[in-house]
Amino acid sequence: MNKNLWYKNAVFYQISVRSFKDSNGDGRGDLRGILEKLDYLQTLGVNCIWLMPIYPSPLNDDGYDIADYYKIDEAYGSLDDLKELIKSAHEHNIRIVMDLVLNHTSDAHPWFQQSRSSKDSPYRDYYVWSDSNEKYKDARIIFVDTETSNWAWDEKAKQYYWHRFYSSQPDLNFDNPKVQEEMLSVARFWLDLGIDGFRADAVPYLFEREGTNCENLPETHAYLKKLRKFIDDNYPGRILLCEANQWPEDVRPYFGDGDEFNMGFHFPVMPRIYMALKKENFIDIKEIMQRTPPIPENCQWCTFLRNHDELTLEMVTPEERKWMWEQYAPDPRMKSNLGIRRRLAPLLDNHRRKIELANSLLFTLPGSPIIYYGDEIGMGENLDLPDRNGVRTPMQWDNSPNAGFTSGKTTSEFVKGELSYEYVNVASQMNDPDSLFNSMKRMIAVRRKHDAFGSSSMEWIDTGNSAVAVYIREYEDDTMLILNNLSGSVQTLKLPAEYQKSYIDLFAGDSHIFNEELTLQPYAYLWLQMEK
Ligand code: GLC
């Protein structure tokens, strides 16, 4: 495979830098902390890490409110620390992408401060100002828990400004060519430092147009194509990963003709994995995969089970959302905006086989998977913490005081109870061959050996048993047959005649002819390679 297409079969790992590892005892995670843990990440087997925002920020949105695009918040380290981290990561065969927040800045950003201060400021047009708060009425509100309008009144400017997220995050005005240029310069700055690409935050909302819902507009695609061309021309092999929480048919244009995003998150498949596990039926996953249009050959989906935000339920029907809340958010504190602010392990009742099965789906469905830090050991959440911080608690390295996360006093609280670091931590799991960590490591190792998992091919096999998701993944002459028992009971099935062949079990290593009735234990999964 062309080495510039490395992302097509890569395993990603998402890191909240603030929460991963503190190297200097100030209680906050930092870049040198990640440097210390590269061996760990290499052992797990991931190919690329995604760093959440490290820019200076008032932290009203945990760093997604940027006050300076050209600096690193001192608490995380320096530009030299980042360079060293990139260099060492590359020596570990790990790439690094970071967040690029195009849509908005913090209200503390000097651009906004100047913009609000006078109508004559050269920065006035960097943001979207209006005398009326009646424009763009068809744009929905995203942070429904806290915001009542996408307009906020600014006393200083004596006008309203437009914001799609918190009111402390004014939207940049992409109709201004200077803003477009600025953001290319920002990208250039980090690419010159050696970063391997960007997870581009909240891209559907760059432009506003009356009479539309102000999402996915043609102007937005045109600008993103410019950004991609700039990267391809100057930094081949670096990538753009699209965060567009949209239906598959609406994400599809973000791939363009292979000239816009290299990758895009597949948001709608995620809640359907949780639906399938509760309903013990694969139909919702199958339907959304069949609704997913083909993408250009040089593009890839990015799949995930959890991330730093709430488990979003925007891409389900209102009835499904209500049902998901009933099933997975029994305590009202678990709800957040249109989602659920919980971690993978507690969502799945800390049931080891269910957690593994969910990961088996993640690793075998089309797309490159992302693991959210801590989910490889089954960390829990802390619902006492506000907003989405409940799922961004310090990484649990060992059972020493402060979890091996810091030698000082942490600025964030740990998970409490049965999923706390006393019971769930990296050190004990690395030593235990039967741990979740070691199962994850095995799955990643197997996945990385087979290009079939990075291919776009997927064929559902009908066995007449709706509790077992069975599908073929294929690349050239490498054919995988995957079986996932979504139910808590033993399931039997018979493969259709044309698949009754000899297969190698990719975990056990032995081969069998599957021509008889097959039995799967509760939540069992089988990854089989057809013998050539
Ligand atoms: C994205 C991020 C989220 C952030 C929002 C605004 O959705 O994932 O954490 O709050 O953008 O930047």
XYZ file of C-alpha atoms and ligand atoms in Angstrom:
544
model
C 0.000 0.000 0.000
C 1.152 3.577 -0.779
C 2.786 4.813 2.429
C 0.981 8.144 2.242
C -2.215 6.135 2.785
C -1.016 4.967 6.232
C -4.261 6.114 7.868
C -6.350 3.610 5.916
C -5.418 0.807 8.267
C -4.207 2.561 11.398
C -5.262 2.305 15.019
C -5.684 5.725 16.618
C -5.519 6.669 20.289
C -7.086 9.841 21.670
C -5.337 11.663 24.504
C -6.574 14.403 26.789
C -3.131 15.867 27.449
C -4.301 17.431 30.717
C -5.291 14.001 32.027
C -2.736 11.542 30.656
C 0.534 11.897 32.551
C 2.087 14.702 34.567
C 5.889 14.833 34.253
C 6.670 17.798 36.524
C 4.442 17.358 39.546
C 2.224 20.403 38.942
C -0.838 18.152 38.915
C -1.660 18.617 35.231
C -0.744 16.255 32.430
C 1.775 17.526 29.890
C 3.645 16.726 26.677
C 6.691 15.321 28.477
C 4.315 13.018 30.321
C 3.180 11.565 26.983
C 6.829 11.238 25.967
C 7.392 9.038 29.038
C 4.506 6.828 27.968
C 5.393 6.234 24.316
C 6.733 2.782 25.146
C 3.365 1.964 26.671
C 1.517 3.167 23.564
C 3.851 1.182 21.351
C 3.239 -1.918 23.447
C -0.507 -1.444 23.069
C 0.137 -1.212 19.334
C -1.402 2.082 18.263
C -0.135 3.859 15.106
C -1.256 7.403 15.701
C -2.182 9.574 18.655
C -4.603 12.470 18.585
C -3.720 15.219 21.042
C -6.650 17.236 22.327
C -6.083 21.024 22.308
C -2.871 22.252 23.931
C -3.174 25.920 22.987
C -3.373 28.699 25.609
C -6.995 28.898 26.671
C -9.222 30.080 29.516
C -10.487 26.470 29.504
C -14.181 27.280 29.377
C -14.425 24.416 26.885
C -11.361 22.447 27.984
C -9.102 24.074 25.379
C -11.550 24.131 22.455
C -11.698 27.845 23.296
C -8.349 29.012 21.936
C -6.712 32.282 22.958
C -3.569 31.923 20.820
C -3.139 29.565 17.853
C 0.643 29.842 17.784
C 1.547 28.844 21.328
C 1.285 25.938 23.691
C -0.194 26.497 27.135
C 2.829 26.516 29.469
C 1.200 23.934 31.710
C 1.500 21.447 28.812
C 5.070 22.377 27.884
C 6.897 24.253 25.163
C 7.208 24.106 21.392
C 10.510 22.291 21.934
C 8.738 19.694 24.071
C 6.289 19.120 21.235
C 9.115 18.770 18.714
C 10.815 16.247 20.947
C 7.571 14.348 21.439
C 6.984 14.186 17.674
C 10.541 13.020 17.050
C 10.407 10.326 19.693
C 6.913 9.227 18.650
C 8.151 8.782 15.083
C 11.003 6.654 16.407
C 8.315 4.539 18.055
C 6.477 4.341 14.689
C 3.673 6.455 16.081
C 2.305 9.504 14.308
C 0.712 12.501 16.008
C -2.271 14.566 14.934
C -3.658 17.502 16.886
C -6.874 19.470 17.078
C -7.338 22.328 14.658
C -10.271 24.456 15.784
C -11.292 26.484 12.744
C -14.821 27.530 13.548
C -14.340 29.702 16.615
C -11.879 31.198 19.078
C -12.152 32.008 22.752
C -13.585 35.430 23.563
C -10.226 35.982 25.276
C -8.440 35.791 21.909
C -6.841 39.192 21.045
C -8.630 39.102 17.669
C -11.960 39.104 19.460
C -10.859 41.703 21.983
C -9.894 44.058 19.150
C -12.917 43.111 17.097
C -15.357 44.088 19.829
C -13.511 47.266 20.710
C -14.271 49.272 17.571
C -16.137 49.105 14.274
C -12.989 50.429 12.606
C -10.710 47.730 13.938
C -9.098 45.629 11.193
C -10.305 42.675 13.263
C -13.963 43.732 13.325
C -14.706 41.486 10.352
C -12.957 38.494 11.869
C -16.217 37.641 13.617
C -19.879 37.612 12.664
C -21.587 40.753 14.047
C -25.149 41.901 13.632
C -27.510 44.583 14.926
C -30.243 42.012 15.107
C -30.419 38.578 16.669
C -32.994 37.483 14.138
C -30.656 36.256 11.411
C -30.023 32.588 10.597
C -33.059 31.395 12.551
C -32.861 27.933 10.994
C -29.553 27.084 12.667
C -30.071 24.703 15.587
C -28.532 25.193 19.016
C -25.884 22.583 19.782
C -25.202 23.058 23.499
C -28.871 22.872 24.446
C -28.105 22.485 28.165
C -26.532 25.939 28.450
C -27.295 28.100 25.386
C -30.639 29.614 24.401
C -29.499 31.391 21.231
C -26.657 31.359 18.711
C -26.404 35.139 19.161
C -24.932 36.898 22.188
C -25.115 40.611 22.946
C -21.788 42.331 23.438
C -22.002 45.476 25.556
C -18.699 46.790 24.280
C -19.430 46.320 20.584
C -23.099 47.218 20.993
C -23.909 44.427 18.566
C -24.703 40.734 18.650
C -22.066 38.146 17.729
C -22.653 34.684 16.325
C -21.562 31.544 18.204
C -22.466 27.887 17.580
C -21.059 26.595 20.876
C -20.662 28.367 24.252
C -21.182 32.133 24.072
C -17.533 32.413 25.167
C -16.622 30.881 21.764
C -17.415 33.494 19.081
C -17.490 32.061 15.540
C -14.859 33.296 13.114
C -16.147 34.917 9.943
C -14.981 32.721 7.058
C -16.472 35.144 4.552
C -13.472 37.301 5.379
C -10.529 36.222 3.161
C -8.143 37.292 5.954
C -9.656 34.718 8.300
C -9.270 32.076 5.613
C -5.605 33.022 5.227
C -4.982 33.131 8.977
C -6.187 29.581 9.409
C -3.927 28.333 6.610
C -1.032 30.011 8.433
C -2.011 28.255 11.649
C -1.980 24.915 9.841
C 1.387 25.742 8.276
C 2.893 26.597 11.661
C 2.128 23.202 13.216
C 2.893 21.207 10.075
C 6.304 22.891 9.975
C 6.858 21.653 13.526
C 6.298 18.134 12.220
C 2.730 17.324 13.206
C 1.219 14.544 11.028
C -2.142 16.153 10.540
C -5.222 17.559 12.193
C -8.484 16.471 13.641
C -10.482 19.400 12.330
C -13.040 20.400 14.934
C -16.660 21.289 14.229
C -16.254 21.842 10.485
C -19.901 21.897 9.329
C -20.437 25.385 10.746
C -17.788 27.570 9.095
C -20.203 29.667 7.002
C -23.661 31.123 7.600
C -26.294 31.647 4.911
C -29.866 32.904 5.367
C -32.567 30.333 4.658
C -30.302 27.361 5.406
C -29.505 25.475 8.618
C -25.969 26.895 8.273
C -24.407 23.423 8.160
C -22.434 21.693 5.380
C -22.694 24.689 3.015
C -20.945 24.640 -0.394
C -18.730 27.550 0.758
C -17.532 25.406 3.672
C -16.551 22.568 1.334
C -14.770 24.995 -0.985
C -12.637 26.344 1.863
C -11.824 22.874 3.218
C -10.690 21.816 -0.259
C -8.291 24.775 -0.252
C -6.910 23.664 3.100
C -6.452 20.110 1.812
C -4.720 21.275 -1.347
C -2.370 23.407 0.723
C -1.460 20.354 2.830
C -1.104 17.964 -0.120
C 1.047 20.415 -2.058
C 3.399 21.145 0.821
C 3.155 18.258 3.267
C 2.248 15.031 1.434
C 1.251 12.171 3.727
C -0.162 14.448 6.437
C -3.880 14.113 7.041
C -7.114 15.914 7.784
C -9.681 14.106 9.915
C -13.194 15.530 9.809
C -15.379 16.038 12.849
C -18.829 16.394 11.332
C -21.535 14.922 13.523
C -23.851 14.221 10.604
C -25.610 11.426 8.719
C -23.349 9.358 6.417
C -24.824 10.953 3.276
C -23.990 14.399 4.693
C -20.452 13.410 5.708
C -19.822 11.913 2.271
C -19.243 15.356 0.602
C -16.447 16.047 3.128
C -14.388 13.438 1.280
C -14.981 15.292 -2.006
C -13.349 13.471 -4.888
C -10.623 12.405 -2.513
C -9.562 16.061 -2.392
C -11.135 17.256 0.859
C -10.757 15.171 4.045
C -8.628 12.029 4.207
C -10.759 10.731 7.054
C -14.111 11.387 8.672
C -15.599 10.150 11.937
C -18.520 7.804 11.459
C -20.820 9.240 14.117
C -24.080 7.326 13.507
C -22.632 3.820 13.759
C -21.489 4.502 17.330
C -24.846 4.670 19.191
C -26.060 1.748 17.074
C -23.367 -0.484 18.534
C -24.828 0.236 21.985
C -28.353 -0.281 20.624
C -27.347 -3.622 19.140
C -25.910 -4.832 22.435
C -29.100 -4.012 24.365
C -31.449 -5.347 21.696
C -29.232 -8.362 21.029
C -29.797 -7.738 17.344
C -27.471 -6.419 14.639
C -30.130 -4.828 12.431
C -29.438 -1.182 13.415
C -25.734 -1.558 12.634
C -26.463 -3.270 9.342
C -28.939 -0.576 8.283
C -26.567 2.312 8.974
C -23.676 0.568 7.228
C -25.884 -0.058 4.219
C -26.938 3.604 4.281
C -23.245 4.613 4.240
C -22.232 5.663 0.724
C -18.941 4.473 -0.773
C -16.030 6.884 -0.324
C -13.044 7.553 -2.606
C -10.225 5.008 -2.544
C -7.805 7.364 -0.737
C -10.277 8.062 2.098
C -11.187 6.272 5.283
C -13.854 6.343 7.999
C -12.821 6.670 11.585
C -14.843 4.613 14.048
C -15.056 4.983 17.813
C -16.985 3.723 20.820
C -16.372 6.707 23.086
C -14.532 10.011 23.052
C -14.050 13.078 25.259
C -17.575 14.365 24.616
C -20.902 12.955 25.664
C -21.968 9.793 23.822
C -23.826 11.871 21.287
C -27.370 10.934 20.323
C -27.824 13.492 17.592
C -27.739 10.849 14.841
C -30.704 8.782 16.065
C -34.470 9.385 15.971
C -36.152 11.128 18.955
C -37.673 7.772 19.978
C -34.317 6.030 19.814
C -32.743 8.836 21.844
C -35.362 8.462 24.572
C -34.807 4.725 24.586
C -31.016 5.123 24.775
C -31.375 7.509 27.743
C -33.660 4.994 29.474
C -31.230 2.148 28.850
C -27.879 3.854 29.409
C -28.530 6.977 31.520
C -30.631 5.865 34.494
C -29.188 8.666 36.690
C -30.154 12.160 35.420
C -26.567 13.320 36.013
C -25.517 10.993 33.179
C -27.407 13.074 30.591
C -25.609 15.887 28.833
C -27.002 17.939 25.938
C -28.327 15.331 23.473
C -26.189 12.560 24.889
C -24.759 10.578 27.771
C -21.598 11.562 29.604
C -20.306 8.130 30.553
C -17.305 5.911 29.827
C -17.310 2.662 27.879
C -16.800 0.238 30.784
C -19.599 1.523 33.053
C -21.942 1.890 30.058
C -21.465 -1.829 29.485
C -21.929 -2.674 33.195
C -18.216 -3.279 33.518
C -19.029 -6.618 31.887
C -15.739 -7.852 30.503
C -17.163 -9.914 27.652
C -19.481 -7.104 26.528
C -16.604 -4.612 26.526
C -14.479 -6.950 24.424
C -17.327 -7.633 22.043
C -17.913 -3.896 21.526
C -14.220 -3.582 20.709
C -14.423 -6.556 18.356
C -17.080 -4.628 16.420
C -14.968 -1.462 16.538
C -11.920 -3.254 15.161
C -13.676 -5.208 12.422
C -16.240 -2.790 10.974
C -14.994 -0.692 8.033
C -12.871 2.275 9.109
C -9.808 2.956 11.231
C -10.652 2.709 14.937
C -9.873 5.240 17.648
C -9.446 4.177 21.243
C -10.228 6.797 23.889
C -7.425 6.857 26.470
C -8.214 4.631 29.438
C -10.829 2.564 27.625
C -8.171 -0.063 26.920
C -8.135 -0.813 30.661
C -11.835 -0.143 31.310
C -11.621 3.106 33.274
C -14.795 4.540 34.805
C -16.309 8.017 34.994
C -16.759 10.584 37.764
C -20.229 12.099 37.602
C -19.434 14.608 40.350
C -17.336 16.555 37.857
C -19.129 19.158 35.747
C -19.908 18.961 32.014
C -17.859 16.391 30.106
C -14.996 16.448 32.615
C -16.550 13.358 34.172
C -15.073 11.310 31.310
C -11.733 13.153 31.240
C -10.308 12.039 34.589
C -6.587 11.259 35.102
C -5.222 8.124 33.489
C -4.891 5.244 35.954
C -1.308 4.032 35.657
C -0.923 2.097 38.914
C -2.380 1.770 42.410
C 0.030 4.142 44.156
C -1.392 7.376 45.584
C -2.528 9.601 42.675
C -2.603 6.619 40.324
C 0.956 7.157 39.099
C -0.502 10.115 37.192
C 1.302 12.821 39.174
C 3.787 13.129 42.002
C 2.002 16.313 43.098
C -1.584 17.148 43.828
C -3.783 16.577 40.803
C -5.942 19.436 39.552
C -8.620 16.963 38.505
C -10.480 14.386 40.563
C -10.062 10.666 39.995
C -12.682 8.041 39.303
C -14.142 6.648 42.527
C -15.534 3.243 43.429
C -15.008 -0.107 41.748
C -13.454 1.387 38.603
C -10.996 3.593 40.497
C -7.231 3.241 40.168
C -6.996 0.971 43.191
C -8.723 -1.709 41.098
C -8.308 -0.653 37.468
C -4.831 0.360 36.376
C -2.245 -0.177 33.667
C 0.429 -1.772 35.857
C -1.711 -4.645 37.072
C -3.272 -5.261 33.657
C 0.026 -5.348 31.808
C 1.135 -8.133 34.124
C -2.021 -10.152 33.717
C -2.257 -12.122 30.449
C -6.037 -12.326 30.858
C -6.575 -8.581 31.329
C -8.645 -6.322 29.090
C -5.434 -4.507 28.184
C -3.896 -7.705 26.858
C -7.032 -8.624 24.906
C -7.008 -5.168 23.319
C -3.345 -5.544 22.509
C -4.016 -8.903 20.825
C -6.901 -7.510 18.785
C -4.809 -4.565 17.619
C -1.912 -6.834 16.657
C -4.174 -9.097 14.586
C -5.938 -6.182 12.976
C -2.675 -4.543 11.963
C -1.528 -7.689 10.162
C -4.439 -7.702 7.710
C -5.140 -5.047 5.107
C -8.631 -6.511 4.787
C -9.619 -4.539 7.905
C -8.560 -1.295 6.259
C -10.399 -2.018 3.033
C -13.852 -0.702 2.222
C -15.327 -4.127 1.521
C -18.046 -5.442 3.782
C -20.574 -8.124 3.025
C -23.217 -9.178 5.534
C -23.851 -12.914 5.721
C -27.374 -14.067 6.443
C -27.378 -17.013 8.843
C -30.958 -16.595 10.035
C -29.728 -15.680 13.538
C -30.287 -11.966 14.243
C -28.256 -12.001 17.483
C -24.998 -12.726 15.699
C -23.470 -10.129 13.366
C -21.650 -12.066 10.637
C -19.756 -10.359 7.838
C -16.920 -10.724 5.385
C -14.038 -8.254 5.122
C -11.750 -8.737 2.160
C -8.661 -7.348 0.494
C -7.149 -9.005 -2.571
C -6.893 -12.715 -1.635
C -7.138 -12.134 2.124
C -10.701 -12.901 3.280
C -11.920 -12.516 6.858
C -15.106 -13.941 8.256
C -16.157 -12.138 11.431
C -18.779 -13.351 13.913
C -19.976 -11.284 16.895
C -22.517 -12.680 19.346
C -24.390 -9.578 20.527
C -26.374 -11.502 23.102
C -25.942 -12.667 26.666
C -26.917 -16.206 25.734
C -25.332 -19.073 23.817
C -26.139 -18.815 20.089
C -25.979 -21.409 17.358
C -25.947 -20.875 13.634
C -24.959 -22.513 10.380
C -23.005 -20.692 7.698
C -24.541 -20.605 4.199
C -23.134 -23.383 1.993
C -20.703 -21.160 0.073
C -18.989 -20.167 3.334
C -18.663 -23.670 4.749
C -14.933 -23.713 4.280
C -11.721 -24.076 6.192
C -10.714 -21.061 8.280
C -7.876 -20.120 10.600
C -8.996 -18.720 13.945
C -6.856 -15.582 14.163
C -6.684 -15.653 17.970
C -6.381 -19.382 18.698
C -4.174 -19.920 15.631
C -5.726 -23.280 14.711
C -7.817 -24.106 11.673
C -11.283 -25.650 11.374
C -13.780 -26.508 8.686
C -16.996 -24.697 9.569
C -19.560 -26.959 7.888
C -21.561 -27.942 10.950
C -23.658 -26.028 13.409
C -21.491 -23.448 15.158
C -21.885 -22.494 18.815
C -20.951 -19.082 20.206
C -20.756 -18.384 23.936
C -22.435 -15.187 25.275
C -20.774 -12.100 23.723
C -18.181 -14.276 22.000
C -16.483 -13.130 18.835
C -14.568 -15.043 16.188
C -12.169 -13.529 13.644
C -11.552 -16.145 10.969
C -9.308 -16.064 7.943
C -10.393 -18.149 4.988
C -7.677 -20.649 4.085
C -6.312 -20.001 0.640
C -16.215 19.608 19.184
C -15.430 19.037 20.350
C -16.073 19.468 21.636
C -16.116 20.979 21.684
C -16.797 21.556 20.450
C -16.579 23.029 20.335
O -17.475 19.056 19.087
O -15.375 17.639 20.255
O -15.390 18.957 22.748
O -16.811 21.394 22.836
O -16.283 21.002 19.261
O -15.240 23.305 19.997
